[in-house]
CSV table of C-alpha atoms in Angstrom, one decimal:
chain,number,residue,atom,x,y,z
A,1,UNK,CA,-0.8,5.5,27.3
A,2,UNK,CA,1.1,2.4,27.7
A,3,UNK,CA,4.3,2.3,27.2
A,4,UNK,CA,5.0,5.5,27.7
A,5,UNK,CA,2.6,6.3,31.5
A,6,UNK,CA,3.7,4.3,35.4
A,7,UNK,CA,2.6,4.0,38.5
A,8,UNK,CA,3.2,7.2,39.8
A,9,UNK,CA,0.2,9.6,40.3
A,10,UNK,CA,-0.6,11.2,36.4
A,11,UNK,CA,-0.1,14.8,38.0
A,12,UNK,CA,3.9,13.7,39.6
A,13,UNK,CA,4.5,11.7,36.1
A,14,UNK,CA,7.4,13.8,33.8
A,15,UNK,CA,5.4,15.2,30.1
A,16,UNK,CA,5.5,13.4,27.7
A,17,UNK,CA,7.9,14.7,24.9
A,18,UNK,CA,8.4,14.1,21.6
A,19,UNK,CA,11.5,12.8,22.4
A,20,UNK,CA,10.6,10.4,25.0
A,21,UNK,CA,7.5,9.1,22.9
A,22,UNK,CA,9.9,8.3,20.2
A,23,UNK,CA,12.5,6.6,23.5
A,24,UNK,CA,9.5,5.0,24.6
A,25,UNK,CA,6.4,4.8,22.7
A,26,UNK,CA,4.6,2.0,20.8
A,27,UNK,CA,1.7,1.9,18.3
A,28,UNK,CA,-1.0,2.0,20.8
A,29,UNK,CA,0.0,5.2,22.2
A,30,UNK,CA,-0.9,8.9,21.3
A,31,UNK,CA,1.5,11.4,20.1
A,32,UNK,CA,2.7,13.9,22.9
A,33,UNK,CA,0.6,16.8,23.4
A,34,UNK,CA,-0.1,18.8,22.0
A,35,UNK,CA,-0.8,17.6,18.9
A,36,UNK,CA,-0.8,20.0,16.0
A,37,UNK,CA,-2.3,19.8,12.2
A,38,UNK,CA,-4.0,16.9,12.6
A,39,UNK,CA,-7.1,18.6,10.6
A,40,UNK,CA,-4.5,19.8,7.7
A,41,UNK,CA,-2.9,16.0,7.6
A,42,UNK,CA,-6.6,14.7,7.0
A,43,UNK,CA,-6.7,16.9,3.8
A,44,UNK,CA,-3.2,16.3,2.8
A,45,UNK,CA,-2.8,12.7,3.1
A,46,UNK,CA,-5.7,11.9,0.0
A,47,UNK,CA,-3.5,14.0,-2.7
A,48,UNK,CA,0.0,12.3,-1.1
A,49,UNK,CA,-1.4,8.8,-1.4
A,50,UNK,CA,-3.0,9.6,-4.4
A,51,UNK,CA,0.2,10.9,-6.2
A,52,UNK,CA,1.6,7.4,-5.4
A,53,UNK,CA,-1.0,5.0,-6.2
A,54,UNK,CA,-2.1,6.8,-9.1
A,55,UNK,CA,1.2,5.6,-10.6
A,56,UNK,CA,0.4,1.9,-9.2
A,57,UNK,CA,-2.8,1.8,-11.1
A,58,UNK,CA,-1.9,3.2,-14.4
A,59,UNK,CA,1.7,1.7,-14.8
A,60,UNK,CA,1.9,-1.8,-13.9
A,61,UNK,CA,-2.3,-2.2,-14.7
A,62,UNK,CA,-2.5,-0.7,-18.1
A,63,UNK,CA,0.8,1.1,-19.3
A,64,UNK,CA,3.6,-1.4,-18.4
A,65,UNK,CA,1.4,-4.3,-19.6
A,66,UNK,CA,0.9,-3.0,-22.7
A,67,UNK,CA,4.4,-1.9,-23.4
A,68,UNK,CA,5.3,-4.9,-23.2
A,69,UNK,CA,2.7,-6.3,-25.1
A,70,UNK,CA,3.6,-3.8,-28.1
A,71,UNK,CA,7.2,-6.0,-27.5
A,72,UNK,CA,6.0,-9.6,-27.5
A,73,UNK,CA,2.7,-10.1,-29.1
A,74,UNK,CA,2.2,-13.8,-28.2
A,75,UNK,CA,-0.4,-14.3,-26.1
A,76,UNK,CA,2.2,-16.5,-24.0
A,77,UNK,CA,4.9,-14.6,-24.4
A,78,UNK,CA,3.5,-11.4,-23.2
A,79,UNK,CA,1.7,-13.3,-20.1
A,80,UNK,CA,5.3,-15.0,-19.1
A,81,UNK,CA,7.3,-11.9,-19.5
A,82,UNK,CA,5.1,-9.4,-17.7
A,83,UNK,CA,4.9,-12.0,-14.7
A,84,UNK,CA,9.2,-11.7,-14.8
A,85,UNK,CA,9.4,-7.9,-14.7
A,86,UNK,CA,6.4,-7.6,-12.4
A,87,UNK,CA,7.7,-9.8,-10.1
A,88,UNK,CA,11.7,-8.8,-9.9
A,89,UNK,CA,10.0,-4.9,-10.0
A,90,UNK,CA,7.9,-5.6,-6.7
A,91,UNK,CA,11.0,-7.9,-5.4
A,92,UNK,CA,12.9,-4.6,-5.4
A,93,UNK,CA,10.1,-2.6,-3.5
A,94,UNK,CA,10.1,-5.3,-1.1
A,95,UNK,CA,13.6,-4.7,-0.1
A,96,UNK,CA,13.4,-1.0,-0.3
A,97,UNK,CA,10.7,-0.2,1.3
A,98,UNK,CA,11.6,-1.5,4.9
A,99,UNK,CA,15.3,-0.2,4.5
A,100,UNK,CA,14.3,3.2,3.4
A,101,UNK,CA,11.6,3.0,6.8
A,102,UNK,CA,14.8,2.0,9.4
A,103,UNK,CA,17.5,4.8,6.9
A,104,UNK,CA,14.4,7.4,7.8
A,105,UNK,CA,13.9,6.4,11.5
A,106,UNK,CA,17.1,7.1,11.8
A,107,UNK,CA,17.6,10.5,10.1
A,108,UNK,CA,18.4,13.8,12.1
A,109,UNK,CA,17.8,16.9,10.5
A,110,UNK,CA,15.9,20.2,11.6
A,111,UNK,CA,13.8,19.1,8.6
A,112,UNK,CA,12.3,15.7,10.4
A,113,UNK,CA,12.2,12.2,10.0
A,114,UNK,CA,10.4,11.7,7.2
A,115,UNK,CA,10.2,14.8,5.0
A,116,UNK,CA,13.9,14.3,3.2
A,117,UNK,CA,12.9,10.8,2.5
A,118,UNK,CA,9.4,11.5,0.6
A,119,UNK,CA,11.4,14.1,-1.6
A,120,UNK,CA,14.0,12.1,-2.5
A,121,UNK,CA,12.0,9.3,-3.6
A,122,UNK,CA,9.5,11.3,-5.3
A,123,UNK,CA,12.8,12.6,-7.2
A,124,UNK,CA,14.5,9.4,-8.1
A,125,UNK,CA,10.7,7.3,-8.6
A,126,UNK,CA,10.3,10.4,-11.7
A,127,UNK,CA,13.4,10.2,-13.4
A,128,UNK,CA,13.4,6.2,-13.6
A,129,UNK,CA,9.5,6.7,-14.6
A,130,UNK,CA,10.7,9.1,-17.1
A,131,UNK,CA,13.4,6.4,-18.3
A,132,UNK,CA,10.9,3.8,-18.4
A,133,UNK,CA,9.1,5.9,-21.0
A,134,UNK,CA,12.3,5.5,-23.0
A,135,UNK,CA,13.0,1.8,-22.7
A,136,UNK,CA,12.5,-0.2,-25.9
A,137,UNK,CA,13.9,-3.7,-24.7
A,138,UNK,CA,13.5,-6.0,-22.0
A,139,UNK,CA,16.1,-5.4,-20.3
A,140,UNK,CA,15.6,-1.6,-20.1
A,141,UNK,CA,12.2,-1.8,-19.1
A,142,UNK,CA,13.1,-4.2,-16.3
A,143,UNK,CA,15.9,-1.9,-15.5
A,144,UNK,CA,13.5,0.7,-15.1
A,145,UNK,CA,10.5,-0.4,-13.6
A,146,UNK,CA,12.9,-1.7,-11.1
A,147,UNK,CA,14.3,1.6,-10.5
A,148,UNK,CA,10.5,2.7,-10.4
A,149,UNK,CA,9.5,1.0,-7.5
A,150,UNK,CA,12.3,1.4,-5.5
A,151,UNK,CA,12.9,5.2,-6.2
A,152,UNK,CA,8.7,5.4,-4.7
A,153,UNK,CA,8.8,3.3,-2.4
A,154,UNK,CA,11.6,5.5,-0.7
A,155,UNK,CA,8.9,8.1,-0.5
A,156,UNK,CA,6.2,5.4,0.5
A,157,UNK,CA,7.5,4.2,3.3
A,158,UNK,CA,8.2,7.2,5.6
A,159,UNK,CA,4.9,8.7,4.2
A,160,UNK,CA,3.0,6.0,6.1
A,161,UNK,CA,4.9,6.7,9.2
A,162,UNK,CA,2.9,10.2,9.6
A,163,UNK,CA,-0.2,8.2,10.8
A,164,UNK,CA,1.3,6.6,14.3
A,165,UNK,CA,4.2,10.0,14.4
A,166,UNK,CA,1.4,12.2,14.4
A,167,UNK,CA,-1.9,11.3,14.5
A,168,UNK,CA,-3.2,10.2,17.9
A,169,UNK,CA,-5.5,6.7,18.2
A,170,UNK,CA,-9.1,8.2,18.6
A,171,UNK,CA,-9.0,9.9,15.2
A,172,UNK,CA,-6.9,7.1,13.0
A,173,UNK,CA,-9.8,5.1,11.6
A,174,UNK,CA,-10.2,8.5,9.7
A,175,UNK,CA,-7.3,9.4,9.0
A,176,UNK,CA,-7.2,5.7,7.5
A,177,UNK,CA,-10.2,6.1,6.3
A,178,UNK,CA,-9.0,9.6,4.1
A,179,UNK,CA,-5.6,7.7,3.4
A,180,UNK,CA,-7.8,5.0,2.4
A,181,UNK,CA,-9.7,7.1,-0.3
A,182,UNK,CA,-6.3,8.5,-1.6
A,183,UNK,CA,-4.2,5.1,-2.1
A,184,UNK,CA,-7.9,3.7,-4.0
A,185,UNK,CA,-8.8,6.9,-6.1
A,186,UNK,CA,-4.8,7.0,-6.9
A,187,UNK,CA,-5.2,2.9,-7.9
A,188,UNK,CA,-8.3,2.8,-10.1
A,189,UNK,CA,-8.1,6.7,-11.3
A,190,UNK,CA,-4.7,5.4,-12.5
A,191,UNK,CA,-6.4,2.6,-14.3
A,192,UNK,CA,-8.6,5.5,-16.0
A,193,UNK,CA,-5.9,8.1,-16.9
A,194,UNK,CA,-3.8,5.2,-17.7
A,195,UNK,CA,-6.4,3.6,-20.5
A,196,UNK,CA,-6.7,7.4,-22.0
A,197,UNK,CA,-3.0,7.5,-22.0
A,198,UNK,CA,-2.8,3.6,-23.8
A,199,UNK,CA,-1.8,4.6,-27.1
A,200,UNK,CA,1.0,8.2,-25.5
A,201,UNK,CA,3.0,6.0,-23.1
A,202,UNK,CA,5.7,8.5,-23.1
A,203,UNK,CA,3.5,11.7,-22.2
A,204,UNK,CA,1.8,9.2,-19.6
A,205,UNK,CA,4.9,8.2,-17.8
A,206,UNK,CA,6.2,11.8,-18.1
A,207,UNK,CA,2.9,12.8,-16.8
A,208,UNK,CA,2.9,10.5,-13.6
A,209,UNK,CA,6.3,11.6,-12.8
A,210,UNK,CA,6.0,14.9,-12.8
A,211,UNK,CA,2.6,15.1,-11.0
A,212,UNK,CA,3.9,12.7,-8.2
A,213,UNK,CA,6.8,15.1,-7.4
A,214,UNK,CA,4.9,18.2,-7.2
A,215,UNK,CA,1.9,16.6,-5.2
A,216,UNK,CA,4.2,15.2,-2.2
A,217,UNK,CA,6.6,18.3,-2.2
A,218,UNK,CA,3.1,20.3,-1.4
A,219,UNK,CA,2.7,17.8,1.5
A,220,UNK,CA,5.9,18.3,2.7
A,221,UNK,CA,6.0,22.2,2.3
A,222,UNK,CA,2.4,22.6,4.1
A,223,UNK,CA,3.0,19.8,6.4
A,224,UNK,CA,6.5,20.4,8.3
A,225,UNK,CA,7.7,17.3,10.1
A,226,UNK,CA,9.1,17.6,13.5
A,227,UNK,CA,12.9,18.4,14.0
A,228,UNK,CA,14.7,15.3,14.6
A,229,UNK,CA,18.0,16.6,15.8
A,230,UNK,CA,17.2,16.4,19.4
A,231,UNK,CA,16.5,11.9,19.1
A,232,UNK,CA,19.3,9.8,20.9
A,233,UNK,CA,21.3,8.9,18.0
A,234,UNK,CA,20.8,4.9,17.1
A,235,UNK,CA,24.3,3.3,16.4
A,236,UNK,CA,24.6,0.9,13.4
A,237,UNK,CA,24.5,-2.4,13.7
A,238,UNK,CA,24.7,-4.8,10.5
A,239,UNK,CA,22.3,-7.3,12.6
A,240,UNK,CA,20.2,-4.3,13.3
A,241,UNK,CA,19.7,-4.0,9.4
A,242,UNK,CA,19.5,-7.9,8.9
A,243,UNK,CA,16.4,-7.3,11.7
A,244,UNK,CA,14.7,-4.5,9.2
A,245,UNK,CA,12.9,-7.4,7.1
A,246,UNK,CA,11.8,-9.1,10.4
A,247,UNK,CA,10.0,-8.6,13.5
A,248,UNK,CA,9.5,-11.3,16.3
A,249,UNK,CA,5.9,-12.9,15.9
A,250,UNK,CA,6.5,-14.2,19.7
A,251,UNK,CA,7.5,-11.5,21.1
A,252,UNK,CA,4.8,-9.6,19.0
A,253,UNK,CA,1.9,-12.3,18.1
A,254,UNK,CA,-0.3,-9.4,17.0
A,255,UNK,CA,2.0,-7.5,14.9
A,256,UNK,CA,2.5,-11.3,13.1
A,257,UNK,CA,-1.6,-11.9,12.2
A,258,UNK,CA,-2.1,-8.6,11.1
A,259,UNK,CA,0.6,-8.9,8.8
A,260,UNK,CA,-0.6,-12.5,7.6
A,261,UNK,CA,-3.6,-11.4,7.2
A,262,UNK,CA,-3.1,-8.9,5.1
A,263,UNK,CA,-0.4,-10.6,3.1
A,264,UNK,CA,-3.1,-13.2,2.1
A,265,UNK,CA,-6.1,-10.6,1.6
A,266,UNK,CA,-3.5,-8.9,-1.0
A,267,UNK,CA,-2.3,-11.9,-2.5
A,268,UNK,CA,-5.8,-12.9,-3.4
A,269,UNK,CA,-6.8,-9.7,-4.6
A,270,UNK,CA,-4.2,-8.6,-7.0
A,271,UNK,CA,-3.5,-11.9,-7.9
A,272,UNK,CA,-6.8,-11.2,-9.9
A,273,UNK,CA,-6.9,-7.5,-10.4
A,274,UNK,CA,-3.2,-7.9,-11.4
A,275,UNK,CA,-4.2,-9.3,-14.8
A,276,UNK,CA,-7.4,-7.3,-15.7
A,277,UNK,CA,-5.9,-6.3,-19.2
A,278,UNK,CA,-5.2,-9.8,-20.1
A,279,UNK,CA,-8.3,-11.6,-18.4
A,280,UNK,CA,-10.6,-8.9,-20.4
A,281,UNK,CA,-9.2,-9.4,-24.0
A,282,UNK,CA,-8.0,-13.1,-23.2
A,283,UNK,CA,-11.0,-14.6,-21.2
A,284,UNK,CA,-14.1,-12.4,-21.3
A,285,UNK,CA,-13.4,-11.5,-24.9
A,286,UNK,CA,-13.6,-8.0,-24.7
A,287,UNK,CA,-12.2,-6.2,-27.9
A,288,UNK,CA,-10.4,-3.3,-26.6
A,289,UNK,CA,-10.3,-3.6,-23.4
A,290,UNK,CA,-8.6,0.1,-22.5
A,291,UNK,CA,-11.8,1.4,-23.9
A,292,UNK,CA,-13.8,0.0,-20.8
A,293,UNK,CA,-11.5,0.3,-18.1
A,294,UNK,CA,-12.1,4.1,-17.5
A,295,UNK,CA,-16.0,2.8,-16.7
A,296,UNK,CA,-14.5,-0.2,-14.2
A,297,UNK,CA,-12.3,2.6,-12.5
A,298,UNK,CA,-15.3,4.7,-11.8
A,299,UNK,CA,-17.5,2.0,-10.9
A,300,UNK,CA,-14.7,0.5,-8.8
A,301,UNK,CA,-14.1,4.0,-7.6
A,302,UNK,CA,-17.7,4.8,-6.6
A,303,UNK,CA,-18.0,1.4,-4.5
A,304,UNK,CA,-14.2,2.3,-2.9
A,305,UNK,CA,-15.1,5.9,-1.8
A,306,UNK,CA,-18.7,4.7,0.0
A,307,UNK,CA,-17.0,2.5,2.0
A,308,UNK,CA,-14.3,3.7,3.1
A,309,UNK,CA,-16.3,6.5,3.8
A,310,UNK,CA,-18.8,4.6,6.2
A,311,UNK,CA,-16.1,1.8,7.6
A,312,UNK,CA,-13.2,4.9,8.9
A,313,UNK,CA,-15.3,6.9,11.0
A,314,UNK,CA,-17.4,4.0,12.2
A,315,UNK,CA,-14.8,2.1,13.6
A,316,UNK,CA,-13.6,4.9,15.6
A,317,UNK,CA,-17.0,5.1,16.6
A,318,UNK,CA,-17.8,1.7,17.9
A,319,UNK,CA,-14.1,1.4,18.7
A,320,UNK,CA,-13.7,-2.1,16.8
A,321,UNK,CA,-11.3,-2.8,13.8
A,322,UNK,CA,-12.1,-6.6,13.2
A,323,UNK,CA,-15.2,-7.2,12.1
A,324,UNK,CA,-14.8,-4.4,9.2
A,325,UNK,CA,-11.5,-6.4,8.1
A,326,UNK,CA,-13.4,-9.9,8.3
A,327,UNK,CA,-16.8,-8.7,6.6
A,328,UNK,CA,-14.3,-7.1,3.9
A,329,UNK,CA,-12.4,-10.2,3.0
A,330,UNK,CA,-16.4,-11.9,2.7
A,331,UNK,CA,-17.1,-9.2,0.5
A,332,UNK,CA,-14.2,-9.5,-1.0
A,333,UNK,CA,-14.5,-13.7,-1.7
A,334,UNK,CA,-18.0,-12.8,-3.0
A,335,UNK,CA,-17.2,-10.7,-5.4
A,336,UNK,CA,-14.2,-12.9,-6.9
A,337,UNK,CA,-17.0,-15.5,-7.7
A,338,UNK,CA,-18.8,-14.1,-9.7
A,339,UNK,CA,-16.3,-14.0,-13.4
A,340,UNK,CA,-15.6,-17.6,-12.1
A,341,UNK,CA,-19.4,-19.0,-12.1
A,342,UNK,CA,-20.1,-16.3,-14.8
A,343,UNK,CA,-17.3,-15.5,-17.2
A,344,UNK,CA,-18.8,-12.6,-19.3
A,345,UNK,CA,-18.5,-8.2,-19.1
A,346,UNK,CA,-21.5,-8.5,-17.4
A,347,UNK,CA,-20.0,-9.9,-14.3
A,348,UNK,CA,-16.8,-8.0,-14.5
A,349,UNK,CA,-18.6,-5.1,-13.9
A,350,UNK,CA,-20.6,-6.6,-11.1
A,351,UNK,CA,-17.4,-7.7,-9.1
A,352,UNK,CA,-15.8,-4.7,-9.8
A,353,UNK,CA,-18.6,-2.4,-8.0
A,354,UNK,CA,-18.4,-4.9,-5.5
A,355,UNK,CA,-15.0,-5.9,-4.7
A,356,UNK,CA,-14.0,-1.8,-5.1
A,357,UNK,CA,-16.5,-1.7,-1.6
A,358,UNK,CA,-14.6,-4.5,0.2
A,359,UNK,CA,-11.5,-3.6,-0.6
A,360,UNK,CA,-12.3,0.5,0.7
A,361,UNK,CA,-13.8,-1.3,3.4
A,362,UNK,CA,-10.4,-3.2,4.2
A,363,UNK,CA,-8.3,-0.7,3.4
A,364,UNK,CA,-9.8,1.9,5.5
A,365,UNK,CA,-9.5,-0.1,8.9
A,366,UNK,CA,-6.6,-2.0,8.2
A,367,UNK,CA,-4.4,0.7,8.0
A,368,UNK,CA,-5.6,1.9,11.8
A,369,UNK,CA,-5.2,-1.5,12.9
A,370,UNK,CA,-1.7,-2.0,12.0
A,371,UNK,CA,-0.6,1.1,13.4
A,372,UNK,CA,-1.9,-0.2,16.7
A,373,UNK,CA,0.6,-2.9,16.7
A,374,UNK,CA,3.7,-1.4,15.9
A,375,UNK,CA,5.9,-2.4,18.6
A,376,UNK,CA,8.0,0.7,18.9
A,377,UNK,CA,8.0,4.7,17.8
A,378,UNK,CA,11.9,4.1,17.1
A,379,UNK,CA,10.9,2.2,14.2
A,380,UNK,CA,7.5,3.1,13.1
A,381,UNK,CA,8.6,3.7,9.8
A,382,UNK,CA,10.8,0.6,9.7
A,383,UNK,CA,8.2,-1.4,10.6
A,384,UNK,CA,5.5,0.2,8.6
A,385,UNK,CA,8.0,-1.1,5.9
A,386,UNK,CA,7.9,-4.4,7.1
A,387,UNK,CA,4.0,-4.2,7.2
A,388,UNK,CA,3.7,-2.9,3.8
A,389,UNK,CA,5.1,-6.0,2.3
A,390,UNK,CA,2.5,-7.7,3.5
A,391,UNK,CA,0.9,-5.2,0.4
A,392,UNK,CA,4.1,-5.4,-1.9
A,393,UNK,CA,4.8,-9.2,-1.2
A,394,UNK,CA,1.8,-10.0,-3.2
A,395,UNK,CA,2.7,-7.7,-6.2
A,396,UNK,CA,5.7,-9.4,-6.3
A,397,UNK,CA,5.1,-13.3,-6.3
A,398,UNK,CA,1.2,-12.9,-7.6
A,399,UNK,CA,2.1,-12.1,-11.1
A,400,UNK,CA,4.5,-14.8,-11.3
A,401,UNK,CA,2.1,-17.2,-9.6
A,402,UNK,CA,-0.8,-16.0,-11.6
A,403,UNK,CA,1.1,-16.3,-14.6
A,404,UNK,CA,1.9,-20.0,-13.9
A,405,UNK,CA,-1.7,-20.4,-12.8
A,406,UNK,CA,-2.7,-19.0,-16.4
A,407,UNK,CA,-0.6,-21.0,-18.7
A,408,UNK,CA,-1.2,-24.2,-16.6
A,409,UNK,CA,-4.5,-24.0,-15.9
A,410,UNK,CA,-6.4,-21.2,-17.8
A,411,UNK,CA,-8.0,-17.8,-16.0
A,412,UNK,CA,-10.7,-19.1,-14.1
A,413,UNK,CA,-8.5,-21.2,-12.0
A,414,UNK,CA,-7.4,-17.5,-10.5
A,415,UNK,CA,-11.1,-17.2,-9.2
A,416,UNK,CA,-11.4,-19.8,-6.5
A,417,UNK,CA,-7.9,-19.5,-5.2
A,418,UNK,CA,-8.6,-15.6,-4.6
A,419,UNK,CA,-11.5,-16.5,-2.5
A,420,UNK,CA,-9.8,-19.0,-0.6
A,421,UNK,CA,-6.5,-16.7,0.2
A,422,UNK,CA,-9.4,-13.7,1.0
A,423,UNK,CA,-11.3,-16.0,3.7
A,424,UNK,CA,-8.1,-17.2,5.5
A,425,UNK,CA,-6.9,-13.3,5.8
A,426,UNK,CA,-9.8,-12.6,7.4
A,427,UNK,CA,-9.5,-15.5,9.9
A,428,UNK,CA,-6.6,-14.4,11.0
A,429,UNK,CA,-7.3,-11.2,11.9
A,430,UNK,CA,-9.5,-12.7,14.8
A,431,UNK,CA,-6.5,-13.8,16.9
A,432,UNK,CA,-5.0,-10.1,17.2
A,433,UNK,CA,-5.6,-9.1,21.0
A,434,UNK,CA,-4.4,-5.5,20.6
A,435,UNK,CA,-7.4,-4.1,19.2
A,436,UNK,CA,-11.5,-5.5,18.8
């Protein structure tokens, strides 16, 4: 280990502790030994992330869209105002997430680090979802989505922080691989139970809520997180929290490209994805279009669980990270060209099979390579936070932008601009040194 090992002879060097990994440790290090439930955190982490992104996929993809849509039926309207509460929605998971990561670092309780923190946001994401189901203006659903994202990202946040507390290197390209196969069953089932659900919002949101909440309090009951009450207490500093929304890309180059690089991989995904109900009624002149998502989920789904399947495990295998991210984001450009060159259903349901792989095959790796450049265990789950809005950052200025893109230029413009944004994600993935 790094950080944590010297120059004394292994056999004179003190053990390593939990509480000196957390003193000392970074993202390239293994837990302490010895390591328990690793095999029970591979089962539990698909449901976890699956209770989360399930409610990514089906809200702000099918249900929140077309709540709005019930609202303002202009084709303008509805495109402009789903853009503002998108974009003010993920603008409030941006800030939450990171904060919640340094409030959970920080936590000392005989029940862990992050355990407190995923019930309390799985409580306070369900009763905003639950008000959301009740909001009949603008305002109130902005209000509530809002409240939505900040009340899961709470949970979010010190979730992801499991994989470098507790999971040690050899065996993270599966675990990121399972977690992988959650977060992207969660995303596109969502978009399936979601189009079954288009026409009872309030049972859907209801639904969602109350399945999230029961889900990650089954991961916390059957996966106990470590004590915390015997960590060096971290005194408060207001530039400490001004720091939670940055970390040094000098003083940590690699941490910086891994977060650009997925900050522009997510941009040019969702920027697209973001907008499948309107680009199938709107561009491709599909009818009802909640009629064919539950096929595109599966489809997407099918390509999604074959690759994350194949690119996890492999990569702990050949003990590289980067050329699964880069051949992903070519994948990935591929498939966005497709509705561009050919705008009909017929090539909607080619990208989707196809962009569903890349994006498994991203998501599966990605995940192990960022938490090989955390700088410190003090602040995994800060930084995860700080990582993860390389993933929300997207969500929250792609609708906007796509929106703009829309009314100014139409949807195929959103084509070539997602291929160019996947390509130069890719690239810079090639200058982390941390990790092949």
């Amino acid at each position: 280990m790094s950080s944590t090992s010297s120059d004394a002879p292994e056999e004179l060097r003190p053990p390593i502790t939990e509480t000196t990994f957390v003193a000392t440790a970074s993202g390239e290090d293994d837990p302490p030994a010895p390591i328990k439930g690793v095999r029970r955190l591979l089962g539990w982490i698909i449901p976890a992330n699956f209770a989360i992104f399930v409610i990514w996929g089906a809200v702000p993809g099918i249900l929140l869209p077309h709540q709005i849509e019930l609202l303002y039926p202009d084709p303008k309207q509805k495109v402009a105002t789903f853009a503002i509460i998108a974009t003010v929605g993920a603008l409030c998971a941006l800030v939450a997430q990171p904060i919640a990561g340094q409030i959970s670092d920080r936590t000392r309780s005989k029940y862990g680090r992050r355990a407190p923190w995923i019930l309390v946001g799985a409580i306070a994401g369900g009763l905003a979802l639950t008000g959301l189901a009740f909001a009949n203006s603008f305002v109130g659903i902005l209000i509530a989505w809002c409240l939505v994202q900040v009340g899961y990202n709470i949970a979010q946040g010190p979730l992801s922080a499991v994989l470098p507390d507790r999971v040690p290197v050899s065996r993270r390209g599966t675990f990121a691989a399972l977690s992988g196969i959650g977060l992207m069953a969660g995303a596109l089932g969502g978009q399936v139970v979601g189009s079954l659900l288009f026409n009872s919002m309030v049972a859907g949101y209801i639904f969602f809520a109350v399945f999230a909440l029961i889900v990650l309090a089954l991961f916390v009951v059957f996966n106990p997180d470590h004590p915390s009450t015997n960590f060096a207490r971290e005194p408060f500093r207001f530039s400490d929290f001004i720091s939670t929304f940055w970390v040094n890309p000098i003083r940590h180059p690699d941490f910086f490209w891994a977060f650009t690089g997925r900050l522009l991989l997510y941009t040019g995904y969702f920027g697209v994805t973001g907008y499948q109900l309107y680009i199938l009624s709107d561009y491709l002149g599909v009818k009802e279009p909640n009629t064919v998502i539950p096929l595109l989920g599966i489809i997407g789904l099918v390509g999604t669980i074959v690759a994350t399947i194949i690119s996890g495990p492999l990569s702990d295998k050949v003990g590289r990270r980067k050329p699964f991210v880069f051949g992903s984001s070519v994948v990935m450009g591929v498939a966005l060209a497709l509705p561009w060159l050919w705008p009909n259903f017929t090539s909607w349901l080619i990208m989707t099979a196809i962009i569903g792989f890349g994006f498994g095959m991203f998501q599966a790796v990605d995940t192990a390579l960022m938490s090989q450049v955390l700088p410190s265990a003090k602040n995994f789950a800060k930084d995860l936070g700080v990582v993860n809005i390389a993933a929300t950052l997207p969500q929250t200025f792609a609708p906007g932008i796509a929106g703009a893109i829309v009314l100014a230029f139409g949807y195929a413009a959103l084509f070539p601009i997602g291929i160019v944004l996947s390509i130069l994600g890719a690239i810079c993935v090639w200058f982390i040194k941390a990790t092949k």
